[in-house]
PDB file of C-alpha atoms in Angstrom:
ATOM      1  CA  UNK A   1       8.634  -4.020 -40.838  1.00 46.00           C
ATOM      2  CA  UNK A   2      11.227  -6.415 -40.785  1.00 42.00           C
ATOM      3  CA  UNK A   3      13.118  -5.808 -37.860  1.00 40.00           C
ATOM      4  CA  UNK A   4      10.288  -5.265 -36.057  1.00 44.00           C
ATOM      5  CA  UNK A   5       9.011  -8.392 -36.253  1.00 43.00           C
ATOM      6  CA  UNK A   6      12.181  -9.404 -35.665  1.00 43.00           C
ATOM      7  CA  UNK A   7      12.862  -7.753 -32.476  1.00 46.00           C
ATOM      8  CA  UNK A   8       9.322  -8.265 -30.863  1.00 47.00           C
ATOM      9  CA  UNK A   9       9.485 -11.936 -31.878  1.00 47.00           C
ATOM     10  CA  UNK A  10      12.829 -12.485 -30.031  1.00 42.00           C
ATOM     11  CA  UNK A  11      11.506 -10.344 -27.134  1.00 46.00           C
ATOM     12  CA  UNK A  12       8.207 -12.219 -26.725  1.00 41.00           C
ATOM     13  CA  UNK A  13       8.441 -15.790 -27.657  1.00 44.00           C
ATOM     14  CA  UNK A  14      12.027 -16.499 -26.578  1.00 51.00           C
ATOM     15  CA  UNK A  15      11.912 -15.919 -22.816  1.00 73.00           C
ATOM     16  CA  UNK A  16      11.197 -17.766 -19.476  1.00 81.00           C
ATOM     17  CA  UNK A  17       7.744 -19.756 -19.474  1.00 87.00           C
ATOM     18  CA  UNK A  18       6.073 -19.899 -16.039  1.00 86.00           C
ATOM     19  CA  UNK A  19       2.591 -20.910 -14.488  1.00 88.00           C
ATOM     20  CA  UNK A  20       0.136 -18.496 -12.742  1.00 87.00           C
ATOM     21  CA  UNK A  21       0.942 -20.212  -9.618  1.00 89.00           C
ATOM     22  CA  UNK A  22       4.545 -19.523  -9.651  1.00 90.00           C
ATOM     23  CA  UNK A  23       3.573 -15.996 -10.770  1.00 89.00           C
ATOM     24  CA  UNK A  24       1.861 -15.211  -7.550  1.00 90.00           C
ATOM     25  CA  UNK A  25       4.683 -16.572  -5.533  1.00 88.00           C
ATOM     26  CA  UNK A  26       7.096 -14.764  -7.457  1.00 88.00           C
ATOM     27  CA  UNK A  27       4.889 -11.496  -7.178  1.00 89.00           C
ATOM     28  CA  UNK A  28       4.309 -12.188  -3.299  1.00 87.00           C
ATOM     29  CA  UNK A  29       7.690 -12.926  -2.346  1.00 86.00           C
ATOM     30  CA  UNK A  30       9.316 -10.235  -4.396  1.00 83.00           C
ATOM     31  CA  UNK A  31       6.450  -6.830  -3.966  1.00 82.00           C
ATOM     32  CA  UNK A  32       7.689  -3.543  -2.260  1.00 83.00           C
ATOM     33  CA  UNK A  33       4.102  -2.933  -1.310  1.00 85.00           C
ATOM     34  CA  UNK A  34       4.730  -5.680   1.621  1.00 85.00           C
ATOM     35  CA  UNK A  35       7.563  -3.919   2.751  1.00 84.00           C
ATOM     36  CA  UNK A  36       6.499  -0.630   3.352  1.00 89.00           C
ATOM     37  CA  UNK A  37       3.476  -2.344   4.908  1.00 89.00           C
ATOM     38  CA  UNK A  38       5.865  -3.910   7.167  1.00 90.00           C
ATOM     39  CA  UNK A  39       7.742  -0.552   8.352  1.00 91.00           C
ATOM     40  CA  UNK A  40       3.968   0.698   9.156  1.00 91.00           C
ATOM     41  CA  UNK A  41       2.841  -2.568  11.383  1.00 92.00           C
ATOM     42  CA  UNK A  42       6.597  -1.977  12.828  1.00 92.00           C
ATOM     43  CA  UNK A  43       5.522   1.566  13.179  1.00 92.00           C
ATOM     44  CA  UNK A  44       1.873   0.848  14.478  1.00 91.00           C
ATOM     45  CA  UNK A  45       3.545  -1.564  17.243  1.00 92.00           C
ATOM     46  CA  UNK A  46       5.751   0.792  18.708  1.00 92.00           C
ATOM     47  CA  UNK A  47       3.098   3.713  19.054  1.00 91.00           C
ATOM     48  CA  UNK A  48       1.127   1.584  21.464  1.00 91.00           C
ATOM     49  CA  UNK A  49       4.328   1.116  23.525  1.00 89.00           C
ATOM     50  CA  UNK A  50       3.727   5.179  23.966  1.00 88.00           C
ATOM     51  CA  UNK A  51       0.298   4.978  24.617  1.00 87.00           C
ATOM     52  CA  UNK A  52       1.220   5.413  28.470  1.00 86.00           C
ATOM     53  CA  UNK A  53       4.305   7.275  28.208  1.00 84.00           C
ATOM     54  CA  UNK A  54       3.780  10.514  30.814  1.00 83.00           C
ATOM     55  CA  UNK A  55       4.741  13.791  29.944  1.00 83.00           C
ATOM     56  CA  UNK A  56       8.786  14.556  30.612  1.00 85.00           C
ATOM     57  CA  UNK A  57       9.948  15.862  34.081  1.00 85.00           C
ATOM     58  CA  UNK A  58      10.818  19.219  34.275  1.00 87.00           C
ATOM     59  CA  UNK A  59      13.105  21.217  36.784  1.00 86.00           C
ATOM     60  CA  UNK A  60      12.637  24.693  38.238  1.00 81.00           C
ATOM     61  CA  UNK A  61      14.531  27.258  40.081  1.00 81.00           C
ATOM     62  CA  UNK A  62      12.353  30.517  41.440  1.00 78.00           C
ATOM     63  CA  UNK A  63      13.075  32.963  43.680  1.00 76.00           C
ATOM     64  CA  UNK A  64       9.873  33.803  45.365  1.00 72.00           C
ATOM     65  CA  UNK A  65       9.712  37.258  47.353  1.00 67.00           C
ATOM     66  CA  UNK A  66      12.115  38.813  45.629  1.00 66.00           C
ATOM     67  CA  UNK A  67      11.472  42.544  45.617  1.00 68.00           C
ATOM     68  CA  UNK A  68      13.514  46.153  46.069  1.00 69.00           C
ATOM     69  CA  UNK A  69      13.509  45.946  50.149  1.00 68.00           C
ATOM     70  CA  UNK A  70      14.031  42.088  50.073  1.00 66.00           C
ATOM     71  CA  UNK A  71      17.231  41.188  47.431  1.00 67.00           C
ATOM     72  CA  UNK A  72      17.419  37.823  48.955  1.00 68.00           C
ATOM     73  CA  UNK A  73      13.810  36.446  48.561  1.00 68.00           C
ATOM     74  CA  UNK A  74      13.390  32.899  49.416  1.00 74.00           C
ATOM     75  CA  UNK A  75      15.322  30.438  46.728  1.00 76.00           C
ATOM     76  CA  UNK A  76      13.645  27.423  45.081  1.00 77.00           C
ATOM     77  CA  UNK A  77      15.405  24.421  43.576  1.00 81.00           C
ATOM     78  CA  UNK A  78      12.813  21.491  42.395  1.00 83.00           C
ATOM     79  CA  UNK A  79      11.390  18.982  39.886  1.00 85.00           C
ATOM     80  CA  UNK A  80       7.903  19.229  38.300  1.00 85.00           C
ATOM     81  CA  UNK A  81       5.755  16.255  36.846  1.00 85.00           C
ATOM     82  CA  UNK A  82       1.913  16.697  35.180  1.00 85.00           C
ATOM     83  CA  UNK A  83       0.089  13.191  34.534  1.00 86.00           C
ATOM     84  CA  UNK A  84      -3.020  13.600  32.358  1.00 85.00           C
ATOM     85  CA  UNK A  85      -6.823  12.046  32.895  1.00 86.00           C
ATOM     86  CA  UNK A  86      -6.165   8.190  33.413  1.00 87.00           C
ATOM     87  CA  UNK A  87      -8.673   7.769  30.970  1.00 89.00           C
ATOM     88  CA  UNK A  88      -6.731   9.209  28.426  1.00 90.00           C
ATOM     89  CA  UNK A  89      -4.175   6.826  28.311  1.00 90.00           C
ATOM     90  CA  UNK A  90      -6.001   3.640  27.835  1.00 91.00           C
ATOM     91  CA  UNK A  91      -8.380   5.621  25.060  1.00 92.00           C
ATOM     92  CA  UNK A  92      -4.786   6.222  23.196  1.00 92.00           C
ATOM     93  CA  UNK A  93      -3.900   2.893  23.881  1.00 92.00           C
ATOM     94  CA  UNK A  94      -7.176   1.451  22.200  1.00 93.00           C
ATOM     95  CA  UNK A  95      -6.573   4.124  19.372  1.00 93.00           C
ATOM     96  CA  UNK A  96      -2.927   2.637  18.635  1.00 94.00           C
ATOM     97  CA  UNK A  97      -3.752  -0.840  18.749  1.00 93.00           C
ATOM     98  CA  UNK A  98      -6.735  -0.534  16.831  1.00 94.00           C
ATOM     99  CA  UNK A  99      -4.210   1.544  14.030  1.00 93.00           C
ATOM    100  CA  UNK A 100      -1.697  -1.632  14.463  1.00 93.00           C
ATOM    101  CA  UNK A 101      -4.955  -4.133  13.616  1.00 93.00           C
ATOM    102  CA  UNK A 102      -5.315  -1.440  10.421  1.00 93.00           C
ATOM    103  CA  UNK A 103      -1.949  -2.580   9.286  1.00 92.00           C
ATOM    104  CA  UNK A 104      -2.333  -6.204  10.031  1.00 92.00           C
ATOM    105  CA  UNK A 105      -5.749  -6.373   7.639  1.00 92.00           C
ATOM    106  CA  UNK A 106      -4.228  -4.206   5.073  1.00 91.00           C
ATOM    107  CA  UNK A 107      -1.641  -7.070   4.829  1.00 90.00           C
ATOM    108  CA  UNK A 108      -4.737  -9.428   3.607  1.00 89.00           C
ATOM    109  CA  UNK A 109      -5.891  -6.800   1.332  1.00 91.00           C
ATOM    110  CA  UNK A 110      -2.475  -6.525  -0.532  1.00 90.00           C
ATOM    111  CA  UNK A 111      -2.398 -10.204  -0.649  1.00 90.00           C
ATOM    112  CA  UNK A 112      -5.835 -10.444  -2.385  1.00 89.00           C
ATOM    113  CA  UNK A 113      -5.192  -6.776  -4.926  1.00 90.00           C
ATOM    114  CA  UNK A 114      -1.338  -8.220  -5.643  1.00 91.00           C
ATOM    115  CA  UNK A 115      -3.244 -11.702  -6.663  1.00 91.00           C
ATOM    116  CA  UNK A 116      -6.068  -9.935  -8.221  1.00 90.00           C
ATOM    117  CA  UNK A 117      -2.812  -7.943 -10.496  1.00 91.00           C
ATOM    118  CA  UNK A 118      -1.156 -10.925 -11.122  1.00 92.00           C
ATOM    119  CA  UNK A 119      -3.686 -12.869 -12.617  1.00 91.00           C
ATOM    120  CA  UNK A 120      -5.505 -10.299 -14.874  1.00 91.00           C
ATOM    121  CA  UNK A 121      -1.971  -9.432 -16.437  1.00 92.00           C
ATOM    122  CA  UNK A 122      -0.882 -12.853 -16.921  1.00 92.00           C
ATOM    123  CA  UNK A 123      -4.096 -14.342 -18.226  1.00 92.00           C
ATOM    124  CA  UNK A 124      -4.620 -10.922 -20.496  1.00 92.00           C
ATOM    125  CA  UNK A 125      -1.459 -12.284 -21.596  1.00 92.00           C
ATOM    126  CA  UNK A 126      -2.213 -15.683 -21.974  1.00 91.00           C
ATOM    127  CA  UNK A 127      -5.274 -14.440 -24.091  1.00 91.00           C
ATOM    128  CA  UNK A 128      -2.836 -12.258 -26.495  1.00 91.00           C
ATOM    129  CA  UNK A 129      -0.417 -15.234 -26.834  1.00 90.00           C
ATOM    130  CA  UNK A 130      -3.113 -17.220 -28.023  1.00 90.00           C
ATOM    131  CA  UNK A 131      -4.115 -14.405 -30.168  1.00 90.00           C
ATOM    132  CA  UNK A 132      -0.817 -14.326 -31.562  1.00 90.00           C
ATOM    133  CA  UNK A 133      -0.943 -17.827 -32.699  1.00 89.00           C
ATOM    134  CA  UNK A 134      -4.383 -17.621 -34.662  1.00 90.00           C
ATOM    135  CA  UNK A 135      -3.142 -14.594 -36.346  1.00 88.00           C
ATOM    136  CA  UNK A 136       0.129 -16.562 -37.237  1.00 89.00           C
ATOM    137  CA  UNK A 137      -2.036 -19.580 -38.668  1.00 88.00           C
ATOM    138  CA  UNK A 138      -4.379 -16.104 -40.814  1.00 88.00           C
ATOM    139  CA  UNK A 139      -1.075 -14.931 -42.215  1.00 85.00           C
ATOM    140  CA  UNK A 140      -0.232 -17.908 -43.287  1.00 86.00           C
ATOM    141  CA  UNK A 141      -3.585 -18.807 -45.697  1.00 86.00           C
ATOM    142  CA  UNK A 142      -3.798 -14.803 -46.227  1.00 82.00           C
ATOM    143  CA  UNK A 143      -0.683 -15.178 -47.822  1.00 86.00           C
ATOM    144  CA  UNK A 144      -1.467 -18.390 -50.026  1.00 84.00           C
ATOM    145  CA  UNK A 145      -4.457 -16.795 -50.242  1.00 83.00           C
ATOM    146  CA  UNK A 146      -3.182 -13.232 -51.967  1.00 80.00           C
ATOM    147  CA  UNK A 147      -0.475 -15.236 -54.383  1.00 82.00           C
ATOM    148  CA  UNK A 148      -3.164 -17.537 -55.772  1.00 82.00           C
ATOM    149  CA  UNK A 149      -5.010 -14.420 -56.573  1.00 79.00           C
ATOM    150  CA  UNK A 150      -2.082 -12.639 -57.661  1.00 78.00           C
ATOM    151  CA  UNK A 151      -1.201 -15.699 -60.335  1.00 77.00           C
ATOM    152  CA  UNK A 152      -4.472 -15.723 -61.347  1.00 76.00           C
ATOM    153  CA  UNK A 153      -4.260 -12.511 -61.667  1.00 75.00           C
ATOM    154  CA  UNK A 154      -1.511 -12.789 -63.533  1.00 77.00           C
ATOM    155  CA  UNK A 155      -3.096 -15.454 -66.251  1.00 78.00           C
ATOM    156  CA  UNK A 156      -6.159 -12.822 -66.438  1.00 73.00           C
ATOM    157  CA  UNK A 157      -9.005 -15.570 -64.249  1.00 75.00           C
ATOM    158  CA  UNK A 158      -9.477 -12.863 -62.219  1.00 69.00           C
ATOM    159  CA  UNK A 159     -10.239  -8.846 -62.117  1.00 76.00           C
ATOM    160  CA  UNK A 160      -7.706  -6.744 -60.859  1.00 79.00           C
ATOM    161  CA  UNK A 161     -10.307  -5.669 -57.900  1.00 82.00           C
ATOM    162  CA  UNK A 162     -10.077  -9.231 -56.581  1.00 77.00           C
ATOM    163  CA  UNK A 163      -6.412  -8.973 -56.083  1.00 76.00           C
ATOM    164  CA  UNK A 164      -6.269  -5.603 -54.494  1.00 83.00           C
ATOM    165  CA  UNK A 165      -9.155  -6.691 -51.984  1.00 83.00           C
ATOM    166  CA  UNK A 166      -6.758  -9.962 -51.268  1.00 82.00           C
ATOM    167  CA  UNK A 167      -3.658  -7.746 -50.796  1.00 81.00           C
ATOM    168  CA  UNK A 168      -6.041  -5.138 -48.503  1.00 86.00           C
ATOM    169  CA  UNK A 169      -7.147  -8.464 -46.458  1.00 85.00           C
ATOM    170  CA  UNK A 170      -3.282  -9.476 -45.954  1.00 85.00           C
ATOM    171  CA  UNK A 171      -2.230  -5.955 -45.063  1.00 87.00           C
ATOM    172  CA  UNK A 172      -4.903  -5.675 -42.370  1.00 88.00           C
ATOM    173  CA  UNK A 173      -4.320  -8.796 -40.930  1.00 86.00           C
ATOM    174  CA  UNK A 174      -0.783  -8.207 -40.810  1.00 87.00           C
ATOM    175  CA  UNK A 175      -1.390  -4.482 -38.908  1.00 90.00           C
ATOM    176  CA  UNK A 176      -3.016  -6.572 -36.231  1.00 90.00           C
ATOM    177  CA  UNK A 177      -0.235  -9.191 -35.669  1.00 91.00           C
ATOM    178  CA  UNK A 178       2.185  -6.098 -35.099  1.00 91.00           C
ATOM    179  CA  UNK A 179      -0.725  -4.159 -33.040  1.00 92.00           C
ATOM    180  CA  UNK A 180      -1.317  -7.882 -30.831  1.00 92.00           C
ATOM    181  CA  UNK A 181       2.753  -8.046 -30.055  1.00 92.00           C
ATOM    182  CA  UNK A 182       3.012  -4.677 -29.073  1.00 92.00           C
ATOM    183  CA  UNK A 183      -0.397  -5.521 -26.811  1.00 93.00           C
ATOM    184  CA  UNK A 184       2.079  -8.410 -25.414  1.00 92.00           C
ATOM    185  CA  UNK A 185       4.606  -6.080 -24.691  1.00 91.00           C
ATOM    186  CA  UNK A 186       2.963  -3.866 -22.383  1.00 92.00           C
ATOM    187  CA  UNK A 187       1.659  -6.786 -20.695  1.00 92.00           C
ATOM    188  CA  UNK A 188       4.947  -8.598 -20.128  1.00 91.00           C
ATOM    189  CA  UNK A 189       6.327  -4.901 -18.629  1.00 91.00           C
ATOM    190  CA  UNK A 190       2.594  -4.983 -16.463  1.00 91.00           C
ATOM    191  CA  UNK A 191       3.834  -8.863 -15.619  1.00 90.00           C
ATOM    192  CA  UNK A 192       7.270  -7.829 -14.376  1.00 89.00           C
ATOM    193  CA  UNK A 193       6.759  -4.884 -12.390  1.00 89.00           C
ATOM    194  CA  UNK A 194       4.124  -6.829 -10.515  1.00 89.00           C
ATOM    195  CA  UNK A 195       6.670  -9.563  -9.929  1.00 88.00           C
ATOM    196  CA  UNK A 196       9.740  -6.938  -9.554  1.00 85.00           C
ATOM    197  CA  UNK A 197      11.838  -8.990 -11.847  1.00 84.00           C
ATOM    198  CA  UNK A 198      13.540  -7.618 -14.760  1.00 84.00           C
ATOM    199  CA  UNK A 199      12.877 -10.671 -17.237  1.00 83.00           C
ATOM    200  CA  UNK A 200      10.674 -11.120 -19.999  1.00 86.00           C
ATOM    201  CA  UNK A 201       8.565 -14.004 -19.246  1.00 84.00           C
ATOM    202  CA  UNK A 202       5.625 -15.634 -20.363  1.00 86.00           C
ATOM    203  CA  UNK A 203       2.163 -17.671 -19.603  1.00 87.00           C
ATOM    204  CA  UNK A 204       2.595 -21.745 -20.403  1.00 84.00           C
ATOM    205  CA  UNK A 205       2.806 -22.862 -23.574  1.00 81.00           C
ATOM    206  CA  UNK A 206      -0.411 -24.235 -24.166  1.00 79.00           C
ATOM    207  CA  UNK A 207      -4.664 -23.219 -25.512  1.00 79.00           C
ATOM    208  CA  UNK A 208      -6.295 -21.092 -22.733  1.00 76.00           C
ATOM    209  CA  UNK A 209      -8.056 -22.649 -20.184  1.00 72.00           C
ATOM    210  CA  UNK A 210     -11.781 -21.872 -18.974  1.00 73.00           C
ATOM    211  CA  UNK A 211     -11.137 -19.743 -15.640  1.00 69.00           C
ATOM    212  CA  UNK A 212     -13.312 -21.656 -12.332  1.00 69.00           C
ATOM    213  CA  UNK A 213     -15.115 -19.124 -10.841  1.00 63.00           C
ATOM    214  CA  UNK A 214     -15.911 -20.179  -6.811  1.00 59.00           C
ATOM    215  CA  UNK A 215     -18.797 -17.596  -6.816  1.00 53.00           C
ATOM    216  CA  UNK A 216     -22.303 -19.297  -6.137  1.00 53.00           C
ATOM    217  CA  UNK A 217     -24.019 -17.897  -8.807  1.00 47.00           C
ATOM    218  CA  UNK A 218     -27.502 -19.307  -7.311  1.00 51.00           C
ATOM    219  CA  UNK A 219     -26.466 -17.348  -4.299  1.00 54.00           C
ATOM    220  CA  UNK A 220     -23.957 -14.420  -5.611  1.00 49.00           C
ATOM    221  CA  UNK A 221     -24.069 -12.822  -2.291  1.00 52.00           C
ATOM    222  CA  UNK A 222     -21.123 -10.731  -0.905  1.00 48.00           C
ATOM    223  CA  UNK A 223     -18.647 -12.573   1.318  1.00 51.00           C
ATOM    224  CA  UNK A 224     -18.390 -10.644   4.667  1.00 51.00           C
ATOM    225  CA  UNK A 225     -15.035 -11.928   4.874  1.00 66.00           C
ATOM    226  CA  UNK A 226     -13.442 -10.386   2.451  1.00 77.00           C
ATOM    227  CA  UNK A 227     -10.238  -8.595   3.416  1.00 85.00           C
ATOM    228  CA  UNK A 228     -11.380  -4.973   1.957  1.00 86.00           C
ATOM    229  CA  UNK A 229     -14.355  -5.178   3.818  1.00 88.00           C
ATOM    230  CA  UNK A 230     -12.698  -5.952   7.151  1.00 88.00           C
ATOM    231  CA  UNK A 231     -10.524  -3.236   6.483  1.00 88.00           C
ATOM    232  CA  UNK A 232     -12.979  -0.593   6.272  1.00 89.00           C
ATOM    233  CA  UNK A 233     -14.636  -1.938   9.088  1.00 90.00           C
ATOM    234  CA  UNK A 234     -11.403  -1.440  10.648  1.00 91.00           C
ATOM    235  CA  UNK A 235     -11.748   2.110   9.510  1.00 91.00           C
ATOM    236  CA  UNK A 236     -14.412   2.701  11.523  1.00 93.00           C
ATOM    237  CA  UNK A 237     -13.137   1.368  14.204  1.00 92.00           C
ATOM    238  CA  UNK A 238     -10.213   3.752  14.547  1.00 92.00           C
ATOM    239  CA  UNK A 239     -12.572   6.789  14.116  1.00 93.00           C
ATOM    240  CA  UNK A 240     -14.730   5.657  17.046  1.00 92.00           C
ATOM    241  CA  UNK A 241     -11.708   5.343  19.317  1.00 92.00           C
ATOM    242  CA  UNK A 242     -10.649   8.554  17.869  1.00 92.00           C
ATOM    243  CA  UNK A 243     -13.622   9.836  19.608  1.00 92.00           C
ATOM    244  CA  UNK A 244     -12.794   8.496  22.789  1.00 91.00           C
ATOM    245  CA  UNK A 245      -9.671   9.474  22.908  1.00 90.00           C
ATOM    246  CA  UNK A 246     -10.502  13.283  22.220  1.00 89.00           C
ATOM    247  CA  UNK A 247     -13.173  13.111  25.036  1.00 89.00           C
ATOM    248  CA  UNK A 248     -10.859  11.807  27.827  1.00 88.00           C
ATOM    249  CA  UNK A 249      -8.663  14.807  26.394  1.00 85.00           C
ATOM    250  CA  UNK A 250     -11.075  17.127  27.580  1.00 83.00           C
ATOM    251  CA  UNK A 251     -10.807  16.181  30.708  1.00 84.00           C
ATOM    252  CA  UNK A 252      -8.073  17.838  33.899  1.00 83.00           C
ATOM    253  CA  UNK A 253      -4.734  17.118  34.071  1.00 81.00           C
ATOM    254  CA  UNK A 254      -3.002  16.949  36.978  1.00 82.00           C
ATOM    255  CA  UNK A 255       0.304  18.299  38.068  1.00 81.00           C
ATOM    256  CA  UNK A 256       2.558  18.679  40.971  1.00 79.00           C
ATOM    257  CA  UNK A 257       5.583  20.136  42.028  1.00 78.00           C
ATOM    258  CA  UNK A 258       8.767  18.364  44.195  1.00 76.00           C
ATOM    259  CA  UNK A 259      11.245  21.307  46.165  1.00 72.00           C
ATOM    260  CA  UNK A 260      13.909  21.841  48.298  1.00 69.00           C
ATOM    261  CA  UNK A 261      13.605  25.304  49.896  1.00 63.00           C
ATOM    262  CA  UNK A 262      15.455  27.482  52.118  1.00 56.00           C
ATOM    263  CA  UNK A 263      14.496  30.658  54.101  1.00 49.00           C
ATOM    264  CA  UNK A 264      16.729  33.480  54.013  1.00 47.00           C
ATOM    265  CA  UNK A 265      16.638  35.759  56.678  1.00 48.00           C
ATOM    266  CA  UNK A 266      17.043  33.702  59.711  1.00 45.00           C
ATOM    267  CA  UNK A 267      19.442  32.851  61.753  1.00 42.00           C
ATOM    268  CA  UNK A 268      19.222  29.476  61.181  1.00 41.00           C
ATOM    269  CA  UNK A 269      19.034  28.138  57.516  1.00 41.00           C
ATOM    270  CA  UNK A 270      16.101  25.374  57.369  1.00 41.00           C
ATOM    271  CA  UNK A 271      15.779  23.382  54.406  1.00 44.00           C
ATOM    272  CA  UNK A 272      11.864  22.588  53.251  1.00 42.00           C
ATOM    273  CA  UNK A 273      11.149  19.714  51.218  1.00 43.00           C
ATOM    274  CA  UNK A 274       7.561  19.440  50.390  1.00 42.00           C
ATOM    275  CA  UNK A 275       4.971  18.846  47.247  1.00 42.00           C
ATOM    276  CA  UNK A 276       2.512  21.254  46.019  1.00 42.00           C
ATOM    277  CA  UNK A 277      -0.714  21.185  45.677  1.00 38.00           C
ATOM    278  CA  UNK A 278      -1.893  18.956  42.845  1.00 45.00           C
ATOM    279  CA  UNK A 279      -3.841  21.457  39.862  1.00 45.00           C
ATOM    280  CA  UNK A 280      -6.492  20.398  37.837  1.00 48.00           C
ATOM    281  CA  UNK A 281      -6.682  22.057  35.072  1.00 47.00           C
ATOM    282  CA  UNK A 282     -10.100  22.116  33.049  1.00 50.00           C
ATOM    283  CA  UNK A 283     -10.311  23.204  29.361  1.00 48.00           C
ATOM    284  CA  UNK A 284     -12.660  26.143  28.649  1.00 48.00           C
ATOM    285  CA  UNK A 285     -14.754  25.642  25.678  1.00 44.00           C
ATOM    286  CA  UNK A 286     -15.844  28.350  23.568  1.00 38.00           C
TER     287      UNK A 286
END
């Protein structure tokens, strides 16, 4: 019992003292949720460079004609290229920017859930701190407490129920000043994960102080502003230009088809250059 109190007393009350201001800086400045939100707007920004990007240019060589009574056939040597529905490019441009807006807002809502962290572990451990000092004042008149009924116990003023129920009252209270540092404990490890440090720290030395809420409580209605609500807005946003984007993809393609061709046969080789006929191609739906 000893060198546990010991050990959690060096652990919790000998460590670095800072505000809840400095805590949310720390915790801001310091999170790996920002940074992998930062490869995804990275991410988000270069997919709407794509948006218009055309499919890749291919090259052909046929040999059209070629049969048992003609070996020669008539050779082909040429580039193709296929361009989808124009309207499928600015739907899948709108799609992608409306994914890099996504990753913008989520920003805000990380900013507001990191704060929201910070402050219910460091005032939860504000609370226990404070805890821990009204328990230390208990043990203290427990204690004068149980040897005034032990001496009187002692000189036969008192029963020996009266000193076991002192001794029972000591004992319990001194269960909960272990239980409350161990409570600390997991909210200093809470505290430093949320500000990635690997410190033990702790609230300001001082009483607790009455939280301000800004809520109108004449008026508690739900601010429209609020970053998790923009995001889910934002939510449906990307699903309707989803939509619009798998329309225009039901619509033709077009290709077409650049060659240099010679005729065989003739006494005179002539070289062709032409285009062919642009295709559209329409889906079939089941």
């Amino acid at each position: 019992m000893v060198f546990l109190f010991s050990t959690i007393g060096f652990k919790a009350f000998s460590q670095e003292r800072i505000g809840i201001d400095n805590a949310i800086g720390m915790a801001l400045k310091s999170n790996r949720q920002f940074q992998v939100n930062e490869a995804e707007i990275t991410g988000a920004t270069y997919n709407v460079k794509t948006a218009n990007e055309i499919p890749k240019t291919g090259v052909f060589v046929e040999n059209e004609d070629y049969r048992p009574s003609d070996k020669t056939g008539i050779m082909k040597i040429g580039i193709t290229q296929s361009i989808a529905w124009p309207g499928l490019y600015a739907a899948r441009k709108e799609y992608f920017k409306q994914q890099l807006k996504y990753a913008n807002l989520n920003t805000e809502v990380l900013n507001a859930n990191i704060k929201k962290d910070v402050r219910t572990a460091y005032y939860q451990l504000w609370y226990l701190q404070d805890r821990q000092k009204l328990y230390v004042e208990l043990d203290s008149i427990y204690s004068a407490m149980f040897k005034a009924t032990e001496l009187r116990f002692k000189t036969g003023d008192v029963a020996a129920l009266d000193k076991i129920a002192a001794e029972a009252k000591l004992r319990e209270l001194q269960a909960q000043l272990v239980q409350n540092k161990q409570n600390m404990l997991v909210q200093q490890q809470q505290l430093m994960m949320l500000l990635n440090r690997n410190e033990w720290i702790l609230p300001v030395e001082q009483s607790l102080e009455k939280i301000k809420m800004d809520v109108d409580v004449q008026n508690p209605s739900v601010d429209a502003s609020h970053p998790v609500l923009a995001l889910q807005q934002q939510n449906v946003n990307i699903a309707s230009s989803n939509i619009a984007v798998q329309k225009n993809t039901n619509k033709p393609e077009f290709s077409g088809r650049f060659f240099s061709q010679r005729l065989w046969g003739q006494k005179i080789r002539l070289r062709i250059l032409g285009i062919s006929i642009i295709s559209c191609i329409w889906p079939w739906r089941l």
